[in-house]
């Protein structure tokens, strides 16, 4: 052996014996890394915000010095921090500052919540709430139009305050007469393109506004908020971010993919990121009109550990619950309707071109089989125009109901299916009503078929539509069991390992972040969750009892139970 080689060998050996100490060592755990090169380990070492080594207890002991914080994992399951692949971060925080209508068992209880709120509100102050869902109530409202309530009771409960209550899906609202007055709504107001004002048999608006029609009310709300000072707006947002952050960290979510923020909100996040005031890593889709995107997109590409912006959000259709999802064939329970296209195809096509030109992903909300088919057509055409760009990772948000012919197209076009397991189990009880048995079986929440066809499926909660908690969502992915105890087409279940991957490495991949997140691999960010139960092996029913013991972001323990 020549001398140089001997020296190199010696220095490598001594390198092992005297490694630079770690700041944090986790040991004595059942570490599942989601890294195929080393799927399981007992211990890991973190320096700064980065994982430096993963291995056996003995191997990692070498990294412990007096200055090292050592956590005994007590054999608990330790996995990469959950990445919520689709949610609404600010809305999550804001929803905690509004009436939570999801707890109401029926329309009467909602009216009561509003009546109580009205006694506390100042004159003219808007009363806001979210989370109602007519299909989850224990009885139908009386009177009702197609199962939807009529505003009268609400108008009586709050005669002096505009009331605006958002549906759980975010795709419709109910307003009282004061709010409709503020929005200038009358019998003569026409339905806007892509929306519907629900009316009684005399043509009078009943207070329910579907899809783009809800903008009539939101515009009025926005107008009323114009008098707020920038400081008031900022402090409300600050509070919302604090609440959302706290909730995410308590539930083990270390990264959050925000499904649509304006440039203004992104500016606010930018400021927080610069001041290192973001506790959860955000990856944000821009939700703006094309004319705004044309001029500003190039300036808004941000890549950072706390904040990344490299995607655009658009919508092709509405939600299934509100008959807004765009279907190839009519609704089983509303034969005169196939749902609706909410953004003209030419506009989405233009958005796709803008995204590609500026190096952004495009993420399109698509629920119904026609919505999904048409967006895949748009993607196919746009991607075909740029054959030199191979790795664009365009996404379909929800991909909820697919025609069997379109399922293989995700893999073929390398389009990511950004799905929400928990939507399946929470929508499940009424999906067959909307779609009938055949369509439900063939293509509703068909993640097994997508995975088998080679597609990348990522997972999220769409919070605040659903709870941001990964545990019930993970349970939904692997059981498809609904609250009523029945499983919604259980043949479409994921395996436990697939579900973990969908919530970590696949979500990172869906954001071009697999080099820094999604697995416990040396060189990646030390975003880690320790759970009380082993969700990869316990019986199905025990998954839901699992609690988060530690949440670690960038090597810092930010939550411990
Ligand atoms: Zn969403």
Coordinates of C-alpha atoms and ligand atoms in Angstrom, one line a residue:
X1 CA 0.0 0.0 0.0
X2 CA 1.5 3.4 -1.0
X3 CA 1.9 5.9 1.9
X4 CA -0.8 8.3 0.6
X5 CA -3.4 5.6 0.8
X6 CA -2.3 4.7 4.3
X7 CA -2.7 8.2 5.5
X8 CA -6.1 8.5 3.9
X9 CA -7.2 5.3 5.5
X10 CA -5.9 6.3 8.9
X11 CA -7.6 9.7 8.8
X12 CA -10.9 8.0 7.9
X13 CA -10.6 5.6 10.8
X14 CA -9.8 8.4 13.2
X15 CA -12.6 10.4 11.7
X16 CA -15.0 7.7 13.0
X17 CA -13.6 7.8 16.5
X18 CA -13.7 11.5 17.0
X19 CA -16.8 12.7 15.1
X20 CA -17.9 16.3 15.7
X21 CA -20.6 16.0 18.5
X22 CA -24.2 16.3 17.7
X23 CA -26.6 18.9 19.2
X24 CA -29.4 16.4 19.5
X25 CA -29.3 12.6 19.7
X26 CA -32.4 10.4 19.6
X27 CA -31.8 6.9 20.8
X28 CA -33.4 3.6 21.7
X29 CA -36.3 4.1 19.3
X30 CA -38.0 2.3 16.5
X31 CA -37.0 4.7 13.8
X32 CA -38.7 4.2 10.4
X33 CA -36.9 6.4 8.0
X34 CA -38.9 6.2 4.7
X35 CA -35.4 5.9 3.1
X36 CA -35.0 2.7 1.1
X37 CA -31.3 2.7 1.7
X38 CA -31.7 2.3 5.4
X39 CA -35.4 1.7 6.2
X40 CA -35.0 1.2 10.0
X41 CA -32.7 2.3 12.7
X42 CA -32.4 2.7 16.5
X43 CA -30.9 6.2 16.8
X44 CA -30.1 9.3 15.0
X45 CA -27.9 12.4 15.4
X46 CA -28.7 16.0 14.5
X47 CA -26.3 18.9 14.1
X48 CA -27.9 22.4 13.7
X49 CA -31.1 21.8 11.7
X50 CA -29.8 18.8 9.8
X51 CA -29.7 15.0 10.4
X52 CA -26.0 13.9 10.4
X53 CA -26.2 10.2 11.1
X54 CA -28.8 7.4 11.4
X55 CA -27.8 4.0 12.8
X56 CA -27.6 1.7 15.8
X57 CA -27.4 3.1 19.4
X58 CA -23.7 2.2 19.5
X59 CA -23.0 4.0 16.2
X60 CA -24.8 7.1 17.3
X61 CA -23.3 7.1 20.8
X62 CA -20.1 8.4 19.2
X63 CA -21.9 11.7 18.5
X64 CA -22.8 12.3 22.2
X65 CA -20.8 14.9 24.1
X66 CA -21.6 16.9 27.2
X67 CA -23.3 19.6 25.1
X68 CA -25.5 17.1 23.3
X69 CA -29.2 16.9 24.2
X70 CA -30.1 13.2 24.3
X71 CA -33.7 12.0 24.1
X72 CA -34.5 8.4 25.0
X73 CA -37.2 7.3 22.6
X74 CA -38.2 4.4 24.8
X75 CA -38.8 2.1 21.8
X76 CA -41.4 4.4 20.3
X77 CA -42.1 4.8 16.6
X78 CA -40.2 7.7 15.2
X79 CA -40.9 8.9 11.6
X80 CA -40.3 11.9 9.4
X81 CA -42.5 14.9 10.4
X82 CA -45.8 14.8 8.6
X83 CA -46.1 17.0 5.5
X84 CA -49.7 18.0 5.0
X85 CA -49.9 18.0 1.2
X86 CA -52.9 20.2 0.8
X87 CA -54.4 22.6 3.3
X88 CA -55.2 26.3 3.9
X89 CA -52.9 27.6 6.6
X90 CA -54.3 31.0 7.3
X91 CA -57.9 29.7 7.0
X92 CA -57.0 27.1 9.6
X93 CA -56.0 29.8 12.0
X94 CA -58.9 32.1 11.1
X95 CA -61.4 29.2 11.5
X96 CA -60.3 28.9 15.1
X97 CA -61.3 32.6 15.5
X98 CA -64.8 32.0 14.0
X99 CA -67.9 30.1 14.9
X100 CA -67.2 26.4 14.5
X101 CA -70.3 25.2 12.8
X102 CA -69.0 21.6 12.3
X103 CA -70.0 20.9 15.9
X104 CA -73.6 21.6 15.3
X105 CA -75.9 18.6 14.8
X106 CA -78.4 20.4 12.8
X107 CA -79.5 23.8 11.4
X108 CA -81.3 24.8 14.5
X109 CA -78.1 24.5 16.5
X110 CA -76.4 26.7 14.0
X111 CA -79.1 29.4 14.3
X112 CA -78.6 29.2 18.1
X113 CA -74.8 29.7 17.8
X114 CA -75.4 32.7 15.6
X115 CA -78.1 34.1 18.0
X116 CA -75.6 33.9 20.9
X117 CA -72.8 35.5 18.8
X118 CA -75.2 38.3 17.9
X119 CA -75.7 39.3 21.5
X120 CA -71.9 39.8 21.8
X121 CA -71.3 41.5 18.5
X122 CA -71.2 45.2 18.0
X123 CA -73.9 46.8 15.7
X124 CA -73.2 46.0 12.0
X125 CA -70.3 43.8 12.9
X126 CA -70.1 40.7 10.6
X127 CA -70.7 37.3 12.2
X128 CA -68.6 34.7 10.5
X129 CA -68.6 30.9 10.8
X130 CA -67.5 27.9 8.9
X131 CA -68.0 24.1 8.7
X132 CA -71.7 23.5 8.2
X133 CA -72.7 20.5 6.1
X134 CA -76.3 19.7 5.4
X135 CA -75.6 16.0 4.8
X136 CA -74.0 15.6 8.2
X137 CA -77.1 17.0 10.1
X138 CA -79.3 14.6 12.1
X139 CA -82.4 16.2 10.6
X140 CA -83.3 18.2 7.5
X141 CA -83.9 22.0 8.1
X142 CA -87.6 23.0 7.9
X143 CA -88.4 24.7 5.6
X144 CA -85.7 23.7 3.0
X145 CA -84.9 23.8 -0.7
X146 CA -83.1 20.7 -1.9
X147 CA -82.1 20.0 1.7
X148 CA -80.6 23.5 2.1
X149 CA -81.9 25.8 4.8
X150 CA -83.7 29.1 4.2
X151 CA -82.2 32.3 5.7
X152 CA -85.3 33.5 7.7
X153 CA -84.4 31.9 11.0
X154 CA -80.8 33.2 10.6
X155 CA -82.1 36.7 9.7
X156 CA -84.3 36.7 12.9
X157 CA -81.4 35.5 15.1
X158 CA -79.2 38.3 13.9
X159 CA -81.4 41.2 12.6
X160 CA -78.7 43.8 13.0
X161 CA -75.6 41.9 11.9
X162 CA -74.6 40.5 8.6
X163 CA -74.0 36.8 8.9
X164 CA -71.9 34.7 6.5
X165 CA -71.5 31.0 7.2
X166 CA -69.1 29.0 5.0
X167 CA -69.9 25.4 4.0
X168 CA -67.4 22.8 5.2
X169 CA -66.2 22.4 1.6
X170 CA -65.5 26.1 1.2
X171 CA -67.6 26.0 -2.0
X172 CA -70.8 27.6 -0.8
X173 CA -72.1 30.0 1.9
X174 CA -75.3 30.8 3.6
X175 CA -76.0 34.5 4.4
X176 CA -78.7 36.2 6.3
X177 CA -80.8 39.1 5.0
X178 CA -78.5 41.8 6.4
X179 CA -75.5 40.2 4.6
X180 CA -77.5 39.9 1.4
X181 CA -78.5 43.6 1.7
X182 CA -74.9 44.6 2.1
X183 CA -74.1 42.6 -1.1
X184 CA -77.0 44.2 -2.9
X185 CA -78.6 40.9 -3.6
X186 CA -82.2 40.9 -4.8
X187 CA -84.6 38.6 -6.7
X188 CA -83.2 40.3 -9.9
X189 CA -79.5 39.5 -9.2
X190 CA -78.5 37.0 -12.0
X191 CA -76.4 33.9 -11.3
X192 CA -72.8 34.8 -12.0
X193 CA -70.7 32.6 -14.4
X194 CA -69.6 29.4 -12.6
X195 CA -72.0 30.0 -9.7
X196 CA -75.6 29.7 -8.5
X197 CA -77.9 31.6 -6.3
X198 CA -80.2 29.1 -4.8
X199 CA -83.8 30.4 -5.0
X200 CA -87.3 29.4 -3.8
X201 CA -90.2 28.7 -6.2
X202 CA -90.9 32.5 -6.4
X203 CA -87.3 33.1 -7.5
X204 CA -86.2 34.7 -4.2
X205 CA -82.7 34.0 -3.0
X206 CA -82.9 31.6 0.0
X207 CA -79.5 32.7 1.3
X208 CA -77.4 29.9 -0.1
X209 CA -74.8 30.8 -2.7
X210 CA -72.9 28.1 -4.6
X211 CA -69.4 28.3 -6.0
X212 CA -68.5 31.7 -7.6
X213 CA -71.8 33.2 -6.4
X214 CA -70.3 33.2 -2.9
X215 CA -67.9 35.9 -4.1
X216 CA -70.9 38.4 -4.1
X217 CA -71.0 38.0 -0.4
X218 CA -67.2 37.9 0.2
X219 CA -66.9 41.1 -1.8
X220 CA -69.3 42.8 0.5
X221 CA -67.5 41.4 3.5
X222 CA -64.2 42.7 2.1
X223 CA -65.7 46.1 1.5
X224 CA -66.8 46.3 5.1
X225 CA -63.3 45.4 6.1
X226 CA -61.8 48.2 4.0
X227 CA -62.1 50.5 7.0
X228 CA -59.7 48.3 9.0
X229 CA -56.2 49.6 9.4
X230 CA -53.2 47.7 8.1
X231 CA -52.2 47.1 11.7
X232 CA -55.6 45.5 12.5
X233 CA -55.3 43.2 9.4
X234 CA -51.8 42.3 10.3
X235 CA -52.5 41.5 13.9
X236 CA -55.5 39.3 12.8
X237 CA -53.2 37.4 10.4
X238 CA -50.5 37.1 13.1
X239 CA -53.0 35.6 15.5
X240 CA -54.2 33.2 12.8
X241 CA -50.7 32.1 12.0
X242 CA -50.0 31.5 15.7
X243 CA -53.1 29.4 16.1
X244 CA -52.4 27.4 13.0
X245 CA -48.8 26.8 13.9
X246 CA -49.6 25.7 17.4
X247 CA -52.2 23.2 16.1
X248 CA -49.9 21.8 13.4
X249 CA -47.0 21.2 15.8
X250 CA -49.2 19.6 18.5
X251 CA -50.4 17.2 15.8
X252 CA -47.0 16.4 14.3
X253 CA -47.3 18.4 11.1
X254 CA -43.9 19.9 10.4
X255 CA -44.4 21.1 6.8
X256 CA -47.6 22.4 5.3
X257 CA -48.5 22.8 1.6
X258 CA -50.8 25.8 1.4
X259 CA -53.3 25.4 -1.4
X260 CA -53.6 29.0 -2.5
X261 CA -52.6 32.4 -1.1
X262 CA -52.6 35.8 -2.7
X263 CA -49.4 37.8 -3.3
X264 CA -50.3 40.0 -0.3
X265 CA -50.5 37.0 2.1
X266 CA -47.3 35.6 0.6
X267 CA -45.6 39.0 1.4
X268 CA -46.7 38.6 4.9
X269 CA -45.3 35.0 5.1
X270 CA -42.1 36.3 3.5
X271 CA -41.7 38.8 6.4
X272 CA -42.4 36.1 9.0
X273 CA -39.8 33.8 7.3
X274 CA -37.2 36.5 7.2
X275 CA -37.7 37.1 10.9
X276 CA -37.6 33.3 11.5
X277 CA -41.1 33.5 12.9
X278 CA -42.6 30.6 10.9
X279 CA -42.8 27.6 13.2
X280 CA -44.1 25.2 10.5
X281 CA -42.4 25.1 7.1
X282 CA -44.7 26.5 4.4
X283 CA -44.8 25.6 0.7
X284 CA -47.3 27.9 -0.9
X285 CA -49.3 27.9 -4.1
X286 CA -50.1 31.3 -5.5
X287 CA -53.8 32.0 -6.1
X288 CA -54.1 35.0 -8.4
X289 CA -55.7 35.8 -11.7
X290 CA -53.6 35.5 -14.9
X291 CA -53.1 39.2 -15.4
X292 CA -51.5 39.4 -12.0
X293 CA -49.4 36.2 -12.7
X294 CA -48.2 37.7 -16.0
X295 CA -46.5 40.6 -14.3
X296 CA -45.5 39.2 -10.9
X297 CA -44.8 35.5 -11.2
X298 CA -41.2 35.8 -12.1
X299 CA -40.5 37.8 -9.0
X300 CA -42.2 35.4 -6.6
X301 CA -40.2 32.3 -6.9
X302 CA -39.0 31.7 -3.4
X303 CA -37.0 28.7 -2.2
X304 CA -36.1 28.5 1.4
X305 CA -36.2 26.2 4.4
X306 CA -39.1 28.0 6.0
X307 CA -41.0 29.3 3.0
X308 CA -41.0 28.1 -0.6
X309 CA -43.2 29.5 -3.4
X310 CA -43.0 27.7 -6.7
X311 CA -46.6 26.7 -7.6
X312 CA -49.8 28.2 -8.9
X313 CA -53.3 27.2 -7.8
X314 CA -56.3 27.1 -10.0
X315 CA -59.7 25.5 -10.0
X316 CA -61.5 23.6 -12.8
X317 CA -64.7 22.6 -10.9
X318 CA -66.5 22.8 -7.6
X319 CA -67.2 20.3 -4.8
X320 CA -69.2 17.1 -4.8
X321 CA -71.2 17.9 -1.7
X322 CA -72.7 21.0 -3.4
X323 CA -73.2 19.3 -6.8
X324 CA -70.4 21.6 -8.1
X325 CA -68.0 18.8 -9.2
X326 CA -68.0 18.6 -13.0
X327 CA -69.2 15.1 -14.1
X328 CA -69.2 13.3 -17.5
X329 CA -72.8 12.0 -16.7
X330 CA -75.5 13.7 -14.6
X331 CA -75.6 13.4 -10.8
X332 CA -77.5 10.4 -9.6
X333 CA -79.5 12.6 -7.1
X334 CA -79.8 15.6 -9.4
X335 CA -80.4 14.3 -12.9
X336 CA -80.7 17.7 -14.5
X337 CA -77.1 18.7 -13.5
X338 CA -73.6 17.6 -14.4
X339 CA -72.0 20.2 -12.1
X340 CA -69.9 23.0 -13.4
X341 CA -66.7 24.3 -14.9
X342 CA -65.6 27.2 -12.8
X343 CA -62.7 28.6 -14.8
X344 CA -62.8 28.7 -18.6
X345 CA -60.4 26.2 -20.3
X346 CA -58.6 29.0 -22.2
X347 CA -57.7 30.7 -18.9
X348 CA -56.4 27.5 -17.3
X349 CA -54.4 26.8 -20.4
X350 CA -52.9 30.3 -20.2
X351 CA -52.1 29.7 -16.5
X352 CA -50.4 26.4 -17.4
X353 CA -48.2 28.2 -19.9
X354 CA -47.3 30.9 -17.5
X355 CA -46.4 28.3 -14.9
X356 CA -44.1 26.4 -17.2
X357 CA -42.4 29.5 -18.6
X358 CA -41.6 30.7 -15.1
X359 CA -40.6 27.4 -13.6
X360 CA -43.7 26.9 -11.4
X361 CA -45.8 23.9 -10.8
X362 CA -49.5 24.1 -11.6
X363 CA -51.9 22.7 -9.0
X364 CA -55.5 22.4 -10.2
X365 CA -58.5 21.6 -8.0
X366 CA -60.4 18.9 -9.8
X367 CA -63.1 16.8 -8.2
X368 CA -65.5 15.3 -10.8
X369 CA -64.5 12.8 -13.5
X370 CA -65.1 15.4 -16.2
X371 CA -63.1 18.0 -14.3
X372 CA -60.2 15.6 -14.0
X373 CA -60.4 14.5 -17.6
X374 CA -60.4 18.0 -18.9
X375 CA -57.5 19.1 -16.7
X376 CA -55.5 16.1 -17.7
X377 CA -56.2 17.1 -21.4
X378 CA -55.0 20.7 -20.6
X379 CA -51.9 19.4 -18.9
X380 CA -51.2 17.0 -21.7
X381 CA -51.4 19.7 -24.3
X382 CA -49.4 22.3 -22.3
X383 CA -46.6 19.7 -21.4
X384 CA -46.5 18.6 -25.0
X385 CA -45.7 22.2 -26.0
X386 CA -42.5 22.1 -23.9
X387 CA -41.0 18.7 -24.6
X388 CA -37.6 19.9 -23.3
X389 CA -39.0 20.3 -19.8
X390 CA -39.4 16.7 -18.5
X391 CA -39.8 17.2 -14.8
X392 CA -42.6 19.7 -14.1
X393 CA -44.7 17.8 -11.5
X394 CA -48.0 19.4 -12.3
X395 CA -50.6 18.3 -9.7
X396 CA -54.2 17.6 -9.5
X397 CA -55.6 18.7 -6.2
X398 CA -58.1 16.1 -4.8
X399 CA -58.4 13.9 -8.0
X400 CA -61.4 12.7 -6.1
X401 CA -63.6 11.0 -8.8
X402 CA -61.9 9.6 -11.9
X403 CA -63.2 7.8 -15.0
X404 CA -61.3 4.5 -15.1
X405 CA -59.8 5.5 -18.5
X406 CA -58.1 8.5 -16.9
X407 CA -56.5 6.7 -14.0
X408 CA -53.4 5.6 -15.9
X409 CA -52.9 9.1 -17.4
X410 CA -51.6 10.4 -14.1
X411 CA -48.6 8.2 -14.3
X412 CA -48.2 8.5 -18.0
X413 CA -48.1 12.3 -17.8
X414 CA -46.2 12.3 -14.5
X415 CA -49.0 14.3 -12.9
X416 CA -49.2 14.1 -9.1
X417 CA -52.4 13.0 -7.5
X418 CA -52.6 15.3 -4.4
X419 CA -55.3 13.5 -2.5
X420 CA -57.0 13.6 1.0
X421 CA -57.6 10.3 2.6
X422 CA -60.0 11.8 5.2
X423 CA -62.3 13.2 2.5
X424 CA -63.1 9.6 1.5
X425 CA -64.3 8.6 4.9
X426 CA -66.0 11.8 5.8
X427 CA -67.7 12.1 2.4
X428 CA -68.3 8.4 2.0
X429 CA -71.7 8.2 3.6
X430 CA -73.3 10.4 0.8
X431 CA -71.0 9.8 -2.2
X432 CA -73.1 7.0 -3.6
X433 CA -76.1 9.3 -3.4
X434 CA -74.3 11.7 -5.7
X435 CA -72.5 9.3 -8.0
X436 CA -74.4 6.0 -7.7
X437 CA -72.7 2.7 -7.0
X438 CA -71.0 2.0 -10.3
X439 CA -69.1 5.3 -10.4
X440 CA -68.3 5.2 -6.7
X441 CA -66.7 1.8 -7.0
X442 CA -64.8 2.5 -10.2
X443 CA -63.2 5.8 -9.5
X444 CA -64.1 7.5 -6.2
X445 CA -61.0 8.2 -4.1
X446 CA -59.2 5.5 -6.1
X447 CA -55.8 5.8 -4.6
X448 CA -55.1 2.0 -4.8
X449 CA -55.7 2.1 -8.6
X450 CA -53.6 5.2 -9.0
X451 CA -50.6 3.8 -7.0
X452 CA -50.9 0.5 -8.9
X453 CA -50.8 2.4 -12.2
X454 CA -47.5 4.0 -11.2
X455 CA -48.8 7.4 -10.1
X456 CA -47.3 9.4 -7.2
X457 CA -50.0 10.0 -4.6
X458 CA -49.5 12.5 -1.8
X459 CA -51.8 13.1 1.1
X460 CA -53.2 16.0 3.0
X461 CA -56.3 17.1 5.0
X462 CA -57.5 20.2 3.1
X463 CA -57.8 21.7 6.6
X464 CA -59.9 23.6 7.8
X465 CA -62.3 21.5 5.6
X466 CA -61.0 18.5 7.8
X467 CA -59.0 18.4 11.0
X468 CA -55.3 18.9 10.3
X469 CA -54.6 15.8 12.5
X470 CA -52.6 13.2 10.5
X471 CA -53.7 10.3 12.7
X472 CA -57.4 10.0 11.6
X473 CA -56.2 10.8 8.1
X474 CA -53.7 8.0 8.1
X475 CA -56.4 5.7 9.5
X476 CA -58.6 6.7 6.6
X477 CA -56.0 5.9 4.0
X478 CA -55.4 2.4 5.4
X479 CA -58.9 1.4 6.4
X480 CA -61.4 3.7 4.5
X481 CA -63.6 3.1 7.5
X482 CA -66.3 5.7 8.0
X483 CA -67.8 6.8 11.2
X484 CA -70.8 4.5 10.7
X485 CA -68.3 1.6 10.9
X486 CA -68.6 0.6 7.2
X487 CA -65.6 0.8 4.9
X488 CA -65.9 2.8 1.6
X489 CA -64.8 0.3 -1.1
X490 CA -62.0 -1.1 1.1
X491 CA -60.2 -2.7 -1.9
X492 CA -58.8 0.8 -2.5
X493 CA -56.9 0.9 0.8
X494 CA -53.3 1.8 1.0
X495 CA -50.8 -0.3 2.9
X496 CA -49.4 1.3 6.1
X497 CA -46.0 1.9 4.4
X498 CA -47.7 3.5 1.4
X499 CA -49.7 5.7 3.7
X500 CA -46.6 6.8 5.5
X501 CA -44.9 7.5 2.3
X502 CA -47.8 9.5 0.9
X503 CA -47.7 11.7 4.0
X504 CA -43.9 12.2 4.0
X505 CA -41.6 11.5 1.0
X506 CA -44.3 11.6 -1.7
X507 CA -45.6 15.0 -0.3
X508 CA -42.0 16.2 -0.4
X509 CA -41.6 15.0 -4.0
X510 CA -44.9 16.7 -4.9
X511 CA -43.2 19.9 -3.9
X512 CA -39.7 19.3 -5.4
X513 CA -38.5 19.1 -1.8
X514 CA -37.4 15.4 -1.6
X515 CA -33.8 16.5 -1.3
X516 CA -34.4 18.2 2.0
X517 CA -37.5 16.6 3.5
X518 CA -39.7 13.5 3.6
X519 CA -37.3 10.9 5.0
X520 CA -34.8 10.6 7.9
X521 CA -31.7 10.7 5.8
X522 CA -28.4 12.3 6.7
X523 CA -28.2 15.7 5.0
X524 CA -32.0 16.3 5.2
X525 CA -33.7 18.6 7.7
X526 CA -34.3 17.2 11.1
X527 CA -38.1 17.3 11.0
X528 CA -39.2 14.3 13.1
X529 CA -42.2 13.0 14.9
X530 CA -42.4 10.5 17.8
X531 CA -45.7 8.7 18.3
X532 CA -47.1 6.9 21.3
X533 CA -48.3 3.9 19.3
X534 CA -46.9 2.1 16.3
X535 CA -49.3 3.1 13.5
X536 CA -47.4 0.8 11.2
X537 CA -48.2 -2.4 13.1
X538 CA -51.1 -1.9 15.6
X539 CA -54.5 -3.2 14.8
X540 CA -56.6 -0.8 12.7
X541 CA -58.8 0.3 15.6
X542 CA -55.8 1.3 17.7
X543 CA -54.4 3.7 15.2
X544 CA -56.9 6.3 16.3
X545 CA -55.6 6.2 19.9
X546 CA -52.2 7.3 18.8
X547 CA -50.8 10.5 20.2
X548 CA -47.9 12.7 19.3
X549 CA -45.1 12.5 22.0
X550 CA -42.6 14.8 20.3
X551 CA -42.5 17.1 17.3
X552 CA -39.1 18.2 16.2
X553 CA -38.5 20.9 13.6
X554 CA -35.0 21.6 12.4
X555 CA -33.5 19.7 15.3
X556 CA -35.5 21.6 17.9
X557 CA -38.1 19.9 20.1
X558 CA -41.0 22.3 19.5
X559 CA -43.7 20.2 21.1
X560 CA -43.6 17.5 23.7
X561 CA -46.6 15.9 25.4
Ligands
LIG1 ZN1 -58.3 23.0 -0.6

